[in-house]
mmCIF file of C-alpha atoms and ligand atoms in Angstrom:
data_model
loop_
_atom_site.group_PDB
_atom_site.id
_atom_site.type_symbol
_atom_site.label_atom_id
_atom_site.label_comp_id
_atom_site.label_asym_id
_atom_site.label_seq_id
_atom_site.Cartn_x
_atom_site.Cartn_y
_atom_site.Cartn_z
ATOM 1 C CA MET A 1081 115.297 115.139 77.263
ATOM 2 C CA THR A 1082 111.344 115.534 75.941
ATOM 3 C CA LEU A 1083 108.893 112.761 75.256
ATOM 4 C CA ALA A 1084 106.409 113.366 73.294
ATOM 5 C CA LEU A 1085 103.593 112.916 75.405
ATOM 6 C CA THR A 1086 100.316 111.240 73.873
ATOM 7 C CA ARG A 1087 96.839 113.884 73.984
ATOM 8 C CA ALA A 1088 96.345 111.291 77.385
ATOM 9 C CA GLU A 1089 99.519 111.823 78.826
ATOM 10 C CA ARG A 1090 98.966 115.400 77.843
ATOM 11 C CA THR A 1091 95.449 115.769 80.251
ATOM 12 C CA ALA A 1092 96.657 113.938 82.468
ATOM 13 C CA ARG A 1093 100.287 116.707 82.668
ATOM 14 C CA ASP A 1094 97.836 119.435 82.851
ATOM 15 C CA LEU A 1095 96.238 118.194 85.885
ATOM 16 C CA ALA A 1096 99.306 119.793 87.930
ATOM 17 C CA TYR A 1097 98.270 123.675 87.408
ATOM 18 C CA LEU A 1098 94.928 122.150 89.901
ATOM 19 C CA ASP A 1099 95.332 122.498 93.698
ATOM 20 C CA ASP A 1100 95.084 119.317 95.582
ATOM 21 C CA THR A 1101 92.849 121.183 97.426
ATOM 22 C CA GLU A 1102 90.730 121.100 94.519
ATOM 23 C CA PHE A 1103 91.349 116.938 93.836
ATOM 24 C CA GLY A 1104 90.160 116.436 97.588
ATOM 25 C CA ALA A 1105 86.894 118.441 97.132
ATOM 26 C CA ARG A 1106 86.865 116.382 93.516
ATOM 27 C CA LEU A 1107 87.027 113.297 95.561
ATOM 28 C CA LEU A 1108 83.834 114.525 98.294
ATOM 29 C CA ALA A 1109 81.888 115.312 95.055
ATOM 30 C CA SER A 1110 81.594 111.516 93.408
ATOM 31 C CA THR A 1111 81.052 110.265 96.820
ATOM 32 C CA PRO A 1112 76.876 110.133 96.261
ATOM 33 C CA VAL A 1113 75.648 111.650 99.362
ATOM 34 C CA HIS A 1114 77.774 114.736 98.837
ATOM 35 C CA ALA A 1115 75.992 115.696 95.151
ATOM 36 C CA GLY A 1116 74.092 118.910 94.825
ATOM 37 C CA ARG A 1117 76.685 120.347 98.427
ATOM 38 C CA ASP A 1118 78.565 123.251 97.518
ATOM 39 C CA HIS A 1119 81.650 123.240 96.051
ATOM 40 C CA GLY A 1120 82.902 125.972 98.363
ATOM 41 C CA LEU A 1121 82.159 123.689 100.837
ATOM 42 C CA LEU A 1122 83.405 120.464 99.906
ATOM 43 C CA ARG A 1123 86.778 122.771 99.048
ATOM 44 C CA GLU A 1124 86.730 123.535 103.109
ATOM 45 C CA TRP A 1125 86.254 119.792 103.798
ATOM 46 C CA ALA A 1126 89.071 118.726 101.477
ATOM 47 C CA ALA A 1127 91.241 121.239 102.787
ATOM 48 C CA ALA A 1128 90.210 120.271 106.773
ATOM 49 C CA ALA A 1129 90.748 116.900 106.280
ATOM 50 C CA ALA A 1130 94.336 117.110 105.048
ATOM 51 C CA ALA A 1131 94.961 119.352 108.073
ATOM 52 C CA PHE A 1132 94.236 116.616 109.677
ATOM 53 C CA GLY A 1133 96.607 114.484 107.680
ATOM 54 C CA THR A 1134 99.210 115.677 107.540
ATOM 55 C CA SER A 1135 98.839 116.719 111.259
ATOM 56 C CA LEU A 1136 99.234 112.435 112.392
ATOM 57 C CA PRO A 1137 102.875 111.141 112.885
ATOM 58 C CA ALA A 1138 104.742 110.264 109.720
ATOM 59 C CA ALA A 1139 105.838 107.074 108.539
ATOM 60 C CA PRO A 1140 102.756 105.103 110.712
ATOM 61 C CA PRO A 1141 103.129 101.521 111.378
ATOM 62 C CA VAL A 1142 101.825 99.074 109.577
ATOM 63 C CA THR A 1143 100.652 95.636 111.806
ATOM 64 C CA ALA A 1144 98.463 94.748 109.348
ATOM 65 C CA ARG A 1145 99.841 91.743 107.605
ATOM 66 C CA VAL A 1146 101.204 93.156 103.907
ATOM 67 C CA VAL A 1147 100.342 91.183 100.802
ATOM 68 C CA GLU A 1148 101.857 91.724 97.823
ATOM 69 C CA ARG A 1149 99.462 91.292 94.600
ATOM 70 C CA ASP A 1150 98.699 91.847 90.734
ATOM 71 C CA GLY A 1151 94.942 92.910 89.443
ATOM 72 C CA GLY A 1152 94.665 97.075 90.824
ATOM 73 C CA LEU A 1153 94.816 98.146 87.327
ATOM 74 C CA ALA A 1154 92.102 96.536 86.496
ATOM 75 C CA LEU A 1155 90.649 97.260 89.795
ATOM 76 C CA GLY A 1156 91.430 100.996 89.884
ATOM 77 C CA MET A 1157 93.403 101.114 92.952
ATOM 78 C CA LEU A 1158 97.271 101.353 94.530
ATOM 79 C CA ALA A 1159 97.028 99.334 97.613
ATOM 80 C CA ARG A 1160 92.921 98.322 99.435
ATOM 81 C CA TYR A 1161 92.841 97.601 103.831
ATOM 82 C CA ARG A 1162 90.611 95.026 105.016
ATOM 83 C CA SER A 1163 89.279 95.528 108.329
ATOM 84 C CA ARG A 1164 89.055 91.212 108.781
ATOM 85 C CA PRO A 1165 91.473 89.929 109.028
ATOM 86 C CA ALA A 1166 93.398 93.122 109.180
ATOM 87 C CA THR A 1167 95.711 92.811 105.949
ATOM 88 C CA VAL A 1168 97.320 95.970 103.257
ATOM 89 C CA GLU A 1169 97.141 94.610 99.891
ATOM 90 C CA LEU A 1170 99.704 95.920 97.719
ATOM 91 C CA TYR A 1171 99.274 95.780 93.770
ATOM 92 C CA THR A 1172 102.306 95.529 92.597
ATOM 93 C CA ASP A 1173 101.347 96.188 88.427
ATOM 94 C CA ALA A 1174 99.452 99.316 89.592
ATOM 95 C CA ILE A 1175 102.389 101.072 91.999
ATOM 96 C CA ALA A 1176 104.570 99.710 88.695
ATOM 97 C CA ALA A 1177 102.216 102.311 86.162
ATOM 98 C CA ALA A 1178 102.483 104.598 88.742
ATOM 99 C CA GLU A 1179 105.757 104.578 88.582
ATOM 100 C CA GLU A 1180 106.680 104.758 85.217
ATOM 101 C CA LEU A 1181 103.716 107.227 84.363
ATOM 102 C CA VAL A 1182 105.584 109.853 86.892
ATOM 103 C CA ASP A 1183 108.828 109.334 84.766
ATOM 104 C CA ARG A 1184 106.495 110.137 81.507
ATOM 105 C CA LEU A 1185 105.386 113.215 82.860
ATOM 106 C CA GLY A 1186 108.593 114.709 84.713
ATOM 107 C CA TRP A 1187 107.251 114.108 87.798
ATOM 108 C CA ARG A 1188 110.165 113.221 89.573
ATOM 109 C CA ALA A 1189 111.091 116.238 91.618
ATOM 110 C CA LEU A 1190 107.301 115.590 93.204
ATOM 111 C CA PHE A 1191 106.706 111.710 93.703
ATOM 112 C CA PRO A 1192 110.781 110.500 94.627
ATOM 113 C CA ARG A 1193 111.298 107.527 92.914
ATOM 114 C CA GLY A 1194 109.869 104.606 95.445
ATOM 115 C CA CYS A 1195 107.570 106.923 96.447
ATOM 116 C CA VAL A 1196 104.295 105.335 95.494
ATOM 117 C CA ARG A 1197 104.794 102.016 97.538
ATOM 118 C CA THR A 1198 105.969 103.930 100.276
ATOM 119 C CA ALA A 1199 102.742 105.899 100.390
ATOM 120 C CA ALA A 1200 100.181 103.577 99.862
ATOM 121 C CA LEU A 1201 101.323 101.912 102.822
ATOM 122 C CA ALA A 1202 101.029 105.149 104.959
ATOM 123 C CA HIS A 1203 97.713 105.468 103.447
ATOM 124 C CA GLU A 1204 96.344 102.146 104.753
ATOM 125 C CA ALA A 1205 98.241 102.695 107.731
ATOM 126 C CA VAL A 1206 95.689 105.596 108.620
ATOM 127 C CA HIS A 1207 92.801 103.691 107.293
ATOM 128 C CA GLU A 1208 93.966 100.908 110.006
ATOM 129 C CA ARG A 1209 94.342 103.673 112.648
ATOM 130 C CA LEU A 1210 90.771 106.207 111.786
ATOM 131 C CA HIS A 1211 89.248 102.155 112.098
ATOM 132 C CA HIS A 1212 90.253 100.794 115.345
ATOM 133 C CA GLY A 1213 91.400 104.047 117.405
ATOM 134 C CA PRO A 1214 89.854 107.900 118.534
ATOM 135 C CA GLY A 1215 91.570 108.710 115.159
ATOM 136 C CA LYS A 1216 87.385 108.734 113.504
ATOM 137 C CA ALA A 1217 86.220 111.200 116.124
ATOM 138 C CA GLU A 1218 89.228 112.877 116.121
ATOM 139 C CA LEU A 1219 89.105 113.800 112.207
ATOM 140 C CA LYS A 1220 85.308 114.578 112.794
ATOM 141 C CA ARG A 1221 85.843 117.748 115.191
ATOM 142 C CA ALA A 1222 88.550 118.734 112.737
ATOM 143 C CA LEU A 1223 86.063 119.124 109.777
ATOM 144 C CA GLY A 1224 83.282 120.519 112.091
ATOM 145 C CA HIS A 1225 80.363 119.755 110.538
ATOM 146 C CA VAL A 1226 77.802 119.691 113.291
ATOM 147 C CA VAL A 1227 74.312 117.776 112.426
ATOM 148 C CA LEU A 1228 72.563 118.543 116.050
ATOM 149 C CA SER A 1229 73.459 121.141 118.704
ATOM 150 C CA PHE A 1230 71.885 120.571 122.365
ATOM 151 C CA GLY A 1231 72.612 122.046 125.701
ATOM 152 C CA GLY A 1232 75.360 123.962 124.459
ATOM 153 C CA ARG A 1233 76.876 120.264 123.032
ATOM 154 C CA GLN A 1234 77.451 119.614 119.532
ATOM 155 C CA VAL A 1235 77.359 116.251 117.265
ATOM 156 C CA TYR A 1236 80.133 116.325 114.661
ATOM 157 C CA GLY A 1237 78.555 114.298 111.533
ATOM 158 C CA TYR A 1238 80.450 111.574 109.489
ATOM 159 C CA VAL A 1239 81.513 112.991 106.078
ATOM 160 C CA ALA A 1240 81.973 110.385 103.890
ATOM 161 C CA GLY A 1241 85.761 110.344 102.073
ATOM 162 C CA ALA A 1242 87.119 112.693 104.639
ATOM 163 C CA ASP A 1243 88.914 109.989 105.464
ATOM 164 C CA GLU A 1244 90.494 108.993 102.058
ATOM 165 C CA ILE A 1245 91.903 112.900 102.236
ATOM 166 C CA ALA A 1246 93.670 112.347 104.830
ATOM 167 C CA ALA A 1247 94.966 108.763 104.409
ATOM 168 C CA HIS A 1248 96.410 110.732 101.177
ATOM 169 C CA ALA A 1249 97.565 113.522 103.307
ATOM 170 C CA CYS A 1250 99.794 111.505 106.433
ATOM 171 C CA ALA A 1251 101.091 109.384 103.096
ATOM 172 C CA ALA A 1252 102.298 112.392 100.892
ATOM 173 C CA ARG A 1253 104.655 114.023 104.287
ATOM 174 C CA THR A 1254 105.904 110.078 105.000
ATOM 175 C CA ALA A 1255 106.723 109.995 101.398
ATOM 176 C CA GLY A 1256 108.070 113.372 101.512
ATOM 177 C CA LEU A 1257 105.800 114.037 98.449
ATOM 178 C CA GLY A 1258 105.644 117.571 96.428
ATOM 179 C CA ARG A 1259 101.729 116.946 95.791
ATOM 180 C CA SER A 1260 99.195 114.709 97.068
ATOM 181 C CA PRO A 1261 98.765 111.252 95.927
ATOM 182 C CA LEU A 1262 96.025 112.072 94.622
ATOM 183 C CA LEU A 1263 97.012 114.471 92.051
ATOM 184 C CA LEU A 1264 98.810 110.850 90.857
ATOM 185 C CA ALA A 1265 95.756 109.114 91.466
ATOM 186 C CA GLU A 1266 93.754 111.473 88.630
ATOM 187 C CA ALA A 1267 96.560 111.423 86.549
ATOM 188 C CA LEU A 1268 96.302 107.616 86.287
ATOM 189 C CA SER A 1269 92.885 108.045 85.353
ATOM 190 C CA ALA A 1270 92.427 110.254 82.869
ATOM 191 C CA ILE A 1271 96.026 108.008 81.433
ATOM 192 C CA ALA A 1272 93.322 104.470 81.824
ATOM 193 C CA ALA A 1273 90.131 106.418 80.158
ATOM 194 C CA PRO A 1274 91.278 109.461 78.367
ATOM 195 C CA PRO A 1275 88.244 111.831 77.986
ATOM 196 C CA GLY A 1276 86.170 111.625 74.855
ATOM 197 C CA ALA A 1277 87.331 108.056 73.927
ATOM 198 C CA GLU A 1278 83.484 106.950 75.235
ATOM 199 C CA ALA A 1279 81.649 109.788 73.204
ATOM 200 C CA ALA A 1280 84.262 109.037 70.108
ATOM 201 C CA GLY A 1281 83.222 105.480 70.429
ATOM 202 C CA GLN A 1282 86.453 104.177 71.127
ATOM 203 C CA PRO A 1283 85.307 102.764 75.086
ATOM 204 C CA ARG A 1284 87.912 101.001 76.844
ATOM 205 C CA ASP A 1285 88.294 98.852 79.748
ATOM 206 C CA ARG A 1286 90.015 100.674 83.049
ATOM 207 C CA ARG A 1287 93.196 99.495 81.764
ATOM 208 C CA GLY A 1288 92.920 102.404 79.060
ATOM 209 C CA ARG A 1289 92.673 99.528 76.307
ATOM 210 C CA ARG A 1290 90.285 99.585 73.234
ATOM 211 C CA ARG A 1291 87.392 97.469 74.155
ATOM 212 C CA ARG A 1292 86.774 94.194 70.834
HETATM 213 ZN ZN1 LIG B 1773 91.668 104.683 101.001
#
């Protein structure tokens, strides 16, 4: 069965032609601290962060309290980790919308049914791990962003956004995804705010509804 896709859905579907490293580089590029950095370097960091995330144990245990709620579509989020107190918030409305979009775009082979919730939980568990354990320093070393060298020792700098990419990569492995969850996240954004909508005088809110 072929579904008639809207223009925004076709734009979202065509995102699959880009590789996962590109989505990681775009995520880094959207972080103000990386403005003006060479795209090739951002791709290198994105690839290193993803390799680090893939090397982490799959199915990381979630020790934080898990709370299910809606409101994710308004926030543009599937899940969120809060450290005080340690809580993972799963946004059921956004997770359902993501599952629906996978069906619309014919991406079931890449994103198995129910995988969005599994991936979101694994993603937040990586944040928890990086927040509390030695993972933060290990990730810095893996990225190799040297900010200082002295006496044969090197000091590695923090690369903002790299933890996000690592979390997505670990989540992809845990949930058995064929592509990075970043592809799905970008597709959801494309649907919520189709390119040109504002330019055409049709401003939309974050759910993609036209503003009145
Ligand atoms: Zn995250």
